Amino acid sequence: MQMTLVFASDHAGRELRWELINHMRPVGVDIIDLGTHTTESVDYPDYAHRLCDELVRNPKYMGVLICGTGIGMSIAANRHPHIRCAVATSPEMARWAREHNDANVLALGARVIDAPMARLILDTFLVACYEAGTPITERHDRRLAKLTPPA
Ligand code: RB5
């Protein structure tokens, strides 16, 4: 199935976002770029919320959020009930975020990783799958269900 990848960043993540979009274009995935498109300082939650709104309309899409550290973006994104956003600073974190947490959004920090590492992390995130259809899945499903706080 054709994959759609939605990108958004603040000013700190703008260049790395371009790097990753250029990295992904030859792969043939559909790309939606939500900005920011200028060098002006912007507020990362605005871009995180914009991307999460796109994913609520299109639950099959995957997202990539980039700010200075990835932390602000992930905090903002994880306030949306349908989002499981993981900051990754290594390919291992990206793989487990998919396999164990079924993360649908990857957060990256442009001030803490370089472009080659970011490309490796993104590739790993996209190739990895949630561990479905095995006895292992049951415990992951149970834990994911518990992410919603009790009423
Ligand atoms: C912007 O200076 C910076 O605070 C932001 O990109 C991000 O790192 C916040 O988590």
Tab-separated table of N, CA and C and ligand atoms in Angstrom:
chain	number	residue	atom	x	y	z
A	1	MET	N	0.840	-1.196	0.000
A	1	MET	CA	0.000	0.000	0.000
A	1	MET	C	0.879	1.253	0.000
A	2	GLN	N	0.443	2.238	-0.762
A	2	GLN	CA	1.208	3.483	-0.855
A	2	GLN	C	1.244	4.182	0.501
A	3	MET	N	2.439	4.615	0.900
A	3	MET	CA	2.581	5.277	2.192
A	3	MET	C	2.555	6.796	2.024
A	4	THR	N	1.864	7.460	2.944
A	4	THR	CA	1.918	8.932	2.967
A	4	THR	C	2.599	9.371	4.249
A	5	LEU	N	3.580	10.234	4.058
A	5	LEU	CA	4.387	10.727	5.171
A	5	LEU	C	4.161	12.226	5.291
A	6	VAL	N	3.772	12.658	6.490
A	6	VAL	CA	3.499	14.075	6.718
A	6	VAL	C	4.642	14.667	7.544
A	7	PHE	N	5.212	15.741	7.067
A	7	PHE	CA	6.326	16.398	7.744
A	7	PHE	C	5.902	17.756	8.279
A	8	ALA	N	6.406	18.105	9.463
A	8	ALA	CA	6.277	19.483	9.951
A	8	ALA	C	7.435	19.762	10.889
A	9	SER	N	7.842	20.999	10.930
A	9	SER	CA	8.914	21.395	11.845
A	9	SER	C	8.732	22.850	12.238
A	10	ASP	N	9.457	23.241	13.285
A	10	ASP	CA	9.587	24.669	13.571
A	10	ASP	C	10.842	25.165	12.841
A	11	HIS	N	11.253	26.400	13.140
A	11	HIS	CA	12.427	26.986	12.474
A	11	HIS	C	13.689	26.169	12.723
A	12	ALA	N	13.817	25.626	13.949
A	12	ALA	CA	15.033	24.873	14.301
A	12	ALA	C	15.154	23.590	13.484
A	13	GLY	N	14.028	23.065	13.066
A	13	GLY	CA	14.049	21.796	12.346
A	13	GLY	C	13.894	21.925	10.845
A	14	ARG	N	13.842	23.145	10.369
A	14	ARG	CA	13.496	23.378	8.958
A	14	ARG	C	14.481	22.728	7.990
A	15	GLU	N	15.765	22.921	8.243
A	15	GLU	CA	16.749	22.376	7.287
A	15	GLU	C	16.773	20.858	7.317
A	16	LEU	N	16.682	20.298	8.506
A	16	LEU	CA	16.669	18.828	8.594
A	16	LEU	C	15.394	18.281	7.947
A	17	ARG	N	14.297	19.001	8.082
A	17	ARG	CA	13.056	18.561	7.418
A	17	ARG	C	13.258	18.489	5.909
A	18	TRP	N	13.891	19.499	5.337
A	18	TRP	CA	14.166	19.480	3.890
A	18	TRP	C	15.057	18.301	3.530
A	19	GLU	N	16.093	18.095	4.360
A	19	GLU	CA	17.006	16.958	4.128
A	19	GLU	C	16.214	15.664	4.027
A	20	LEU	N	15.317	15.479	4.970
A	20	LEU	CA	14.587	14.205	5.036
A	20	LEU	C	13.553	14.088	3.922
A	21	ILE	N	12.954	15.194	3.570
A	21	ILE	CA	12.007	15.162	2.441
A	21	ILE	C	12.761	14.798	1.155
A	22	ASN	N	13.918	15.404	0.953
A	22	ASN	CA	14.722	15.074	-0.237
A	22	ASN	C	15.197	13.633	-0.204
A	23	HIS	N	15.433	13.140	0.993
A	23	HIS	CA	15.840	11.740	1.155
A	23	HIS	C	14.692	10.795	0.776
A	24	MET	N	13.482	11.190	1.101
A	24	MET	CA	12.329	10.308	0.890
A	24	MET	C	11.744	10.405	-0.526
A	25	ARG	N	11.939	11.507	-1.196
A	25	ARG	CA	11.295	11.676	-2.518
A	25	ARG	C	11.597	10.538	-3.487
A	26	PRO	N	12.880	10.135	-3.638
A	26	PRO	CA	13.175	9.061	-4.602
A	26	PRO	C	12.540	7.724	-4.228
A	27	VAL	N	12.174	7.556	-2.979
A	27	VAL	CA	11.586	6.291	-2.521
A	27	VAL	C	10.166	6.128	-3.071
A	28	GLY	N	9.529	7.236	-3.417
A	28	GLY	CA	8.200	7.161	-4.019
A	28	GLY	C	7.057	7.226	-3.030
A	29	VAL	N	7.334	7.567	-1.778
A	29	VAL	CA	6.218	7.745	-0.843
A	29	VAL	C	5.567	9.106	-1.133
A	30	ASP	N	4.278	9.212	-0.815
A	30	ASP	CA	3.605	10.509	-0.942
A	30	ASP	C	4.015	11.377	0.243
A	31	ILE	N	4.342	12.618	-0.033
A	31	ILE	CA	4.829	13.511	1.023
A	31	ILE	C	3.922	14.721	1.141
A	32	ILE	N	3.560	15.037	2.382
A	32	ILE	CA	2.832	16.275	2.663
A	32	ILE	C	3.740	17.105	3.559
A	33	ASP	N	4.051	18.314	3.130
A	33	ASP	CA	4.963	19.173	3.882
A	33	ASP	C	4.178	20.343	4.470
A	34	LEU	N	4.052	20.351	5.782
A	34	LEU	CA	3.233	21.379	6.448
A	34	LEU	C	4.065	22.558	6.960
A	35	GLY	N	5.336	22.631	6.573
A	35	GLY	CA	6.171	23.768	6.979
A	35	GLY	C	6.821	23.546	8.333
A	36	THR	N	7.469	24.545	8.838
A	36	THR	CA	7.433	25.943	8.469
A	36	THR	C	8.282	26.232	7.210
A	37	HIS	N	7.874	27.245	6.481
A	37	HIS	CA	8.539	27.496	5.206
A	37	HIS	C	9.438	28.725	5.230
A	38	THR	N	9.514	29.409	6.350
A	38	THR	CA	10.384	30.589	6.410
A	38	THR	C	11.377	30.433	7.565
A	39	THR	N	12.316	31.364	7.653
A	39	THR	CA	13.321	31.311	8.725
A	39	THR	C	12.804	31.946	10.019
A	40	GLU	N	11.630	32.537	9.943
A	40	GLU	CA	11.055	33.224	11.104
A	40	GLU	C	10.849	32.245	12.265
A	41	SER	N	11.128	32.720	13.481
A	41	SER	CA	10.923	31.882	14.660
A	41	SER	C	9.427	31.604	14.842
A	42	VAL	N	9.088	30.336	15.010
A	42	VAL	CA	7.680	29.948	15.165
A	42	VAL	C	7.540	29.058	16.402
A	43	ASP	N	6.319	28.767	16.781
A	43	ASP	CA	6.059	27.978	17.984
A	43	ASP	C	5.785	26.529	17.605
A	44	TYR	N	6.624	25.629	18.125
A	44	TYR	CA	6.527	24.213	17.710
A	44	TYR	C	5.140	23.588	17.934
A	45	PRO	N	4.387	23.961	19.006
A	45	PRO	CA	3.076	23.292	19.166
A	45	PRO	C	2.145	23.553	17.986
A	46	ASP	N	2.251	24.733	17.368
A	46	ASP	CA	1.368	25.028	16.227
A	46	ASP	C	1.573	24.002	15.118
A	47	TYR	N	2.811	23.609	14.911
A	47	TYR	CA	3.115	22.679	13.814
A	47	TYR	C	2.806	21.238	14.223
A	48	ALA	N	3.035	20.924	15.476
A	48	ALA	CA	2.678	19.581	15.957
A	48	ALA	C	1.170	19.377	15.832
A	49	HIS	N	0.397	20.375	16.261
A	49	HIS	CA	-1.065	20.232	16.216
A	49	HIS	C	-1.570	20.144	14.765
A	50	ARG	N	-0.938	20.910	13.890
A	50	ARG	CA	-1.321	20.871	12.474
A	50	ARG	C	-1.117	19.466	11.905
A	51	LEU	N	0.021	18.878	12.223
A	51	LEU	CA	0.306	17.520	11.717
A	51	LEU	C	-0.663	16.498	12.336
A	52	CYS	N	-0.933	16.628	13.617
A	52	CYS	CA	-1.834	15.667	14.272
A	52	CYS	C	-3.250	15.779	13.707
A	53	ASP	N	-3.671	16.982	13.377
A	53	ASP	CA	-4.992	17.161	12.759
A	53	ASP	C	-5.052	16.448	11.407
A	54	GLU	N	-3.951	16.499	10.675
A	54	GLU	CA	-3.895	15.803	9.372
A	54	GLU	C	-4.008	14.285	9.595
A	55	LEU	N	-3.377	13.796	10.650
A	55	LEU	CA	-3.413	12.350	10.912
A	55	LEU	C	-4.766	11.880	11.447
A	56	VAL	N	-5.512	12.757	12.113
A	56	VAL	CA	-6.842	12.329	12.566
A	56	VAL	C	-7.773	12.191	11.361
A	57	ARG	N	-7.552	13.015	10.358
A	57	ARG	CA	-8.354	12.905	9.131
A	57	ARG	C	-7.919	11.714	8.291
A	58	ASN	N	-6.651	11.330	8.447
A	58	ASN	CA	-6.072	10.249	7.630
A	58	ASN	C	-5.265	9.322	8.533
A	59	PRO	N	-5.943	8.420	9.236
A	59	PRO	CA	-5.268	7.614	10.270
A	59	PRO	C	-4.166	6.695	9.749
A	60	LYS	N	-4.122	6.447	8.458
A	60	LYS	CA	-3.068	5.574	7.917
A	60	LYS	C	-1.757	6.336	7.672
A	61	TYR	N	-1.809	7.650	7.695
A	61	TYR	CA	-0.608	8.437	7.440
A	61	TYR	C	0.363	8.293	8.609
A	62	MET	N	1.642	8.469	8.308
A	62	MET	CA	2.666	8.527	9.343
A	62	MET	C	3.217	9.959	9.376
A	63	GLY	N	3.725	10.375	10.549
A	63	GLY	CA	4.197	11.745	10.679
A	63	GLY	C	5.642	11.840	11.126
A	64	VAL	N	6.281	12.933	10.731
A	64	VAL	CA	7.633	13.247	11.206
A	64	VAL	C	7.630	14.701	11.675
A	65	LEU	N	7.949	14.900	12.942
A	65	LEU	CA	7.986	16.233	13.535
A	65	LEU	C	9.415	16.548	13.933
A	66	ILE	N	9.873	17.743	13.613
A	66	ILE	CA	11.258	18.096	13.924
A	66	ILE	C	11.299	19.464	14.600
A	67	CYS	N	11.971	19.518	15.745
A	67	CYS	CA	12.266	20.796	16.389
A	67	CYS	C	13.727	20.726	16.824
A	68	GLY	N	14.131	21.543	17.797
A	68	GLY	CA	15.537	21.531	18.196
A	68	GLY	C	15.941	20.215	18.832
A	69	THR	N	15.085	19.724	19.718
A	69	THR	CA	15.406	18.496	20.455
A	69	THR	C	14.473	17.330	20.129
A	70	GLY	N	13.340	17.619	19.556
A	70	GLY	CA	12.294	16.612	19.360
A	70	GLY	C	11.365	16.522	20.564
A	71	ILE	N	11.779	17.112	21.667
A	71	ILE	CA	11.010	16.964	22.915
A	71	ILE	C	9.710	17.765	22.883
A	72	GLY	N	9.828	19.043	22.531
A	72	GLY	CA	8.622	19.882	22.499
A	72	GLY	C	7.580	19.332	21.537
A	73	MET	N	8.032	18.928	20.375
A	73	MET	CA	7.111	18.375	19.378
A	73	MET	C	6.415	17.123	19.915
A	74	SER	N	7.178	16.258	20.581
A	74	SER	CA	6.565	15.008	21.050
A	74	SER	C	5.576	15.274	22.179
A	75	ILE	N	5.904	16.224	23.050
A	75	ILE	CA	4.966	16.548	24.138
A	75	ILE	C	3.653	17.059	23.539
A	76	ALA	N	3.773	17.966	22.583
A	76	ALA	CA	2.563	18.533	21.963
A	76	ALA	C	1.771	17.451	21.234
A	77	ALA	N	2.463	16.624	20.459
A	77	ALA	CA	1.766	15.616	19.645
A	77	ALA	C	1.058	14.588	20.532
A	78	ASN	N	1.686	14.216	21.627
A	78	ASN	CA	1.107	13.163	22.468
A	78	ASN	C	-0.105	13.622	23.279
A	79	ARG	N	-0.461	14.893	23.164
A	79	ARG	CA	-1.716	15.348	23.770
A	79	ARG	C	-2.925	14.962	22.926
A	80	HIS	N	-2.664	14.516	21.718
A	80	HIS	CA	-3.750	14.070	20.834
A	80	HIS	C	-3.977	12.575	21.061
A	81	PRO	N	-5.225	12.187	21.352
A	81	PRO	CA	-5.479	10.785	21.725
A	81	PRO	C	-5.107	9.764	20.655
A	82	HIS	N	-5.155	10.130	19.398
A	82	HIS	CA	-4.876	9.158	18.341
A	82	HIS	C	-3.399	9.106	17.973
A	83	ILE	N	-2.569	9.877	18.658
A	83	ILE	CA	-1.152	9.966	18.300
A	83	ILE	C	-0.288	9.225	19.323
A	84	ARG	N	0.639	8.442	18.796
A	84	ARG	CA	1.712	7.892	19.634
A	84	ARG	C	3.011	8.375	18.993
A	85	CYS	N	3.580	9.413	19.608
A	85	CYS	CA	4.754	10.065	19.039
A	85	CYS	C	5.982	9.706	19.863
A	86	ALA	N	7.029	9.272	19.195
A	86	ALA	CA	8.254	8.860	19.884
A	86	ALA	C	9.444	9.695	19.414
A	87	VAL	N	10.179	10.239	20.383
A	87	VAL	CA	11.457	10.876	20.051
A	87	VAL	C	12.483	9.768	19.920
A	88	ALA	N	13.279	9.819	18.874
A	88	ALA	CA	14.336	8.824	18.716
A	88	ALA	C	15.655	9.525	18.413
A	89	THR	N	16.681	9.073	19.107
A	89	THR	CA	18.037	9.578	18.837
A	89	THR	C	18.926	8.457	18.310
A	90	SER	N	18.339	7.288	18.094
A	90	SER	CA	19.099	6.157	17.552
A	90	SER	C	18.137	5.292	16.737
A	91	PRO	N	18.659	4.493	15.809
A	91	PRO	CA	17.801	3.588	15.044
A	91	PRO	C	17.087	2.574	15.937
A	92	GLU	N	17.740	2.174	17.012
A	92	GLU	CA	17.114	1.188	17.921
A	92	GLU	C	15.841	1.779	18.543
A	93	MET	N	15.936	3.019	18.966
A	93	MET	CA	14.742	3.653	19.558
A	93	MET	C	13.621	3.728	18.531
A	94	ALA	N	13.993	4.022	17.284
A	94	ALA	CA	12.977	4.128	16.220
A	94	ALA	C	12.327	2.766	15.979
A	95	ARG	N	13.141	1.728	15.961
A	95	ARG	CA	12.604	0.383	15.694
A	95	ARG	C	11.650	-0.040	16.812
A	96	TRP	N	12.068	0.151	18.062
A	96	TRP	CA	11.202	-0.256	19.172
A	96	TRP	C	9.951	0.612	19.269
A	97	ALA	N	10.090	1.861	18.872
A	97	ALA	CA	8.906	2.729	18.879
A	97	ALA	C	7.821	2.169	17.966
A	98	ARG	N	8.228	1.567	16.857
A	98	ARG	CA	7.257	0.935	15.958
A	98	ARG	C	6.840	-0.432	16.493
A	99	GLU	N	7.821	-1.270	16.840
A	99	GLU	CA	7.523	-2.667	17.182
A	99	GLU	C	6.733	-2.782	18.483
A	100	HIS	N	7.077	-1.992	19.481
A	100	HIS	CA	6.435	-2.128	20.793
A	100	HIS	C	5.335	-1.101	21.027
A	101	ASN	N	5.538	0.118	20.538
A	101	ASN	CA	4.616	1.211	20.871
A	101	ASN	C	3.681	1.578	19.722
A	102	ASP	N	3.861	0.936	18.581
A	102	ASP	CA	3.044	1.248	17.402
A	102	ASP	C	3.004	2.759	17.151
A	103	ALA	N	4.169	3.387	17.292
A	103	ALA	CA	4.236	4.846	17.108
A	103	ALA	C	3.833	5.202	15.677
A	104	ASN	N	3.031	6.251	15.565
A	104	ASN	CA	2.657	6.716	14.225
A	104	ASN	C	3.305	8.053	13.875
A	105	VAL	N	4.029	8.610	14.827
A	105	VAL	CA	4.761	9.845	14.562
A	105	VAL	C	6.163	9.726	15.165
A	106	LEU	N	7.142	10.141	14.379
A	106	LEU	CA	8.540	10.168	14.822
A	106	LEU	C	8.925	11.619	15.086
A	107	ALA	N	9.512	11.879	16.250
A	107	ALA	CA	10.004	13.222	16.548
A	107	ALA	C	11.527	13.199	16.550
A	108	LEU	N	12.108	14.174	15.878
A	108	LEU	CA	13.565	14.255	15.779
A	108	LEU	C	14.048	15.622	16.242
A	109	GLY	N	15.270	15.651	16.775
A	109	GLY	CA	15.866	16.895	17.241
A	109	GLY	C	17.019	17.320	16.349
A	110	ALA	N	16.825	18.415	15.622
A	110	ALA	CA	17.852	18.864	14.663
A	110	ALA	C	19.114	19.351	15.356
A	111	ARG	N	19.005	19.662	16.664
A	111	ARG	CA	20.188	20.151	17.382
A	111	ARG	C	20.896	19.033	18.136
A	112	VAL	N	20.372	17.826	18.051
A	112	VAL	CA	20.997	16.725	18.811
A	112	VAL	C	21.443	15.552	17.933
A	113	ILE	N	20.977	15.508	16.689
A	113	ILE	CA	21.457	14.481	15.754
A	113	ILE	C	21.794	15.152	14.424
A	114	ASP	N	22.727	14.535	13.682
A	114	ASP	CA	23.064	15.105	12.376
A	114	ASP	C	22.202	14.460	11.283
A	115	ALA	N	22.355	14.967	10.066
A	115	ALA	CA	21.481	14.514	8.965
A	115	ALA	C	21.652	13.017	8.653
A	116	PRO	N	22.878	12.493	8.583
A	116	PRO	CA	22.999	11.051	8.303
A	116	PRO	C	22.297	10.187	9.349
A	117	MET	N	22.436	10.575	10.622
A	117	MET	CA	21.750	9.803	11.672
A	117	MET	C	20.231	9.946	11.535
A	118	ALA	N	19.780	11.135	11.233
A	118	ALA	CA	18.333	11.347	11.073
A	118	ALA	C	17.788	10.485	9.934
A	119	ARG	N	18.536	10.388	8.845
A	119	ARG	CA	18.085	9.557	7.713
A	119	ARG	C	17.996	8.091	8.131
A	120	LEU	N	19.014	7.649	8.868
A	120	LEU	CA	19.036	6.255	9.329
A	120	LEU	C	17.861	5.979	10.281
A	121	ILE	N	17.614	6.909	11.172
A	121	ILE	CA	16.504	6.755	12.124
A	121	ILE	C	15.175	6.701	11.376
A	122	LEU	N	14.995	7.596	10.419
A	122	LEU	CA	13.732	7.620	9.676
A	122	LEU	C	13.556	6.327	8.862
A	123	ASP	N	14.601	5.900	8.187
A	123	ASP	CA	14.512	4.651	7.405
A	123	ASP	C	14.111	3.482	8.311
A	124	THR	N	14.735	3.414	9.466
A	124	THR	CA	14.454	2.319	10.398
A	124	THR	C	13.010	2.380	10.872
A	125	PHE	N	12.557	3.568	11.183
A	125	PHE	CA	11.178	3.772	11.649
A	125	PHE	C	10.177	3.284	10.601
A	126	LEU	N	10.467	3.587	9.341
A	126	LEU	CA	9.508	3.260	8.280
A	126	LEU	C	9.517	1.784	7.911
A	127	VAL	N	10.648	1.147	8.087
A	127	VAL	CA	10.748	-0.273	7.729
A	127	VAL	C	10.169	-1.161	8.834
A	128	ALA	N	10.313	-0.719	10.075
A	128	ALA	CA	9.851	-1.536	11.201
A	128	ALA	C	8.325	-1.575	11.257
A	129	CYS	N	7.808	-2.669	11.819
A	129	CYS	CA	6.348	-2.841	11.923
A	129	CYS	C	5.972	-3.139	13.370
A	130	TYR	N	4.791	-2.741	13.719
A	130	TYR	CA	4.222	-3.131	15.002
A	130	TYR	C	4.136	-4.654	15.050
A	131	GLU	N	4.529	-5.229	16.179
A	131	GLU	CA	4.582	-6.690	16.276
A	131	GLU	C	3.175	-7.245	16.416
A	132	ALA	N	2.525	-7.392	15.290
A	132	ALA	CA	1.140	-7.872	15.284
A	132	ALA	C	1.093	-9.345	14.912
A	133	GLY	N	0.029	-10.029	15.333
A	133	GLY	CA	-0.210	-11.399	14.909
A	133	GLY	C	0.670	-12.429	15.585
A	134	THR	N	1.282	-12.084	16.692
A	134	THR	CA	2.097	-13.047	17.443
A	134	THR	C	1.660	-12.977	18.909
A	135	PRO	N	2.069	-13.975	19.721
A	135	PRO	CA	1.707	-13.917	21.152
A	135	PRO	C	2.264	-12.664	21.826
A	136	ILE	N	3.371	-12.148	21.287
A	136	ILE	CA	3.970	-10.933	21.861
A	136	ILE	C	2.998	-9.762	21.757
A	137	THR	N	2.260	-9.754	20.648
A	137	THR	CA	1.391	-8.613	20.374
A	137	THR	C	0.389	-8.380	21.480
A	138	GLU	N	-0.076	-9.507	22.043
A	138	GLU	CA	-1.129	-9.382	23.049
A	138	GLU	C	-0.704	-8.437	24.173
A	139	ARG	N	0.538	-8.607	24.631
A	139	ARG	CA	0.964	-7.735	25.739
A	139	ARG	C	1.149	-6.295	25.252
A	140	HIS	N	1.612	-6.132	24.010
A	140	HIS	CA	1.745	-4.758	23.497
A	140	HIS	C	0.368	-4.119	23.335
A	141	ASP	N	-0.577	-4.882	22.793
A	141	ASP	CA	-1.946	-4.355	22.643
A	141	ASP	C	-2.506	-3.917	23.996
A	142	ARG	N	-2.292	-4.776	25.001
A	142	ARG	CA	-2.814	-4.476	26.339
A	142	ARG	C	-2.210	-3.165	26.860
A	143	ARG	N	-0.906	-3.030	26.660
A	143	ARG	CA	-0.227	-1.834	27.173
A	143	ARG	C	-0.655	-0.579	26.400
A	144	LEU	N	-0.817	-0.725	25.110
A	144	LEU	CA	-1.268	0.437	24.314
A	144	LEU	C	-2.668	0.864	24.766
A	145	ALA	N	-3.509	-0.135	25.044
A	145	ALA	CA	-4.873	0.191	25.506
A	145	ALA	C	-4.821	0.963	26.822
A	146	LYS	N	-3.807	0.687	27.633
A	146	LYS	CA	-3.701	1.357	28.938
A	146	LYS	C	-3.118	2.765	28.840
A	147	LEU	N	-2.728	3.183	27.656
A	147	LEU	CA	-2.213	4.543	27.517
A	147	LEU	C	-3.296	5.582	27.771
A	148	THR	N	-4.532	5.210	27.505
A	148	THR	CA	-5.635	6.124	27.807
A	148	THR	C	-5.885	6.082	29.314
A	149	PRO	N	-5.755	7.218	30.001
A	149	PRO	CA	-5.928	7.229	31.459
A	149	PRO	C	-7.339	6.790	31.842
A	150	PRO	N	-7.493	6.090	32.988
A	150	PRO	CA	-8.833	5.686	33.424
A	150	PRO	C	-9.703	6.920	33.638
A	151	ALA	N	-11.001	6.753	33.329
A	151	ALA	CA	-11.925	7.905	33.471
A	151	ALA	C	-12.067	8.291	34.931
B	1	RB5	C1	13.320	26.402	19.578
B	1	RB5	O1	14.346	27.265	19.954
B	1	RB5	C2	13.335	25.160	20.468
B	1	RB5	O2	12.945	25.477	21.747
B	1	RB5	C3	12.436	24.107	19.873
B	1	RB5	O3	12.864	23.829	18.584
B	1	RB5	C4	12.385	22.748	20.538
B	1	RB5	O4	13.676	22.239	20.748
B	1	RB5	C5	11.532	22.586	21.707
B	1	RB5	O5	11.388	21.469	22.226
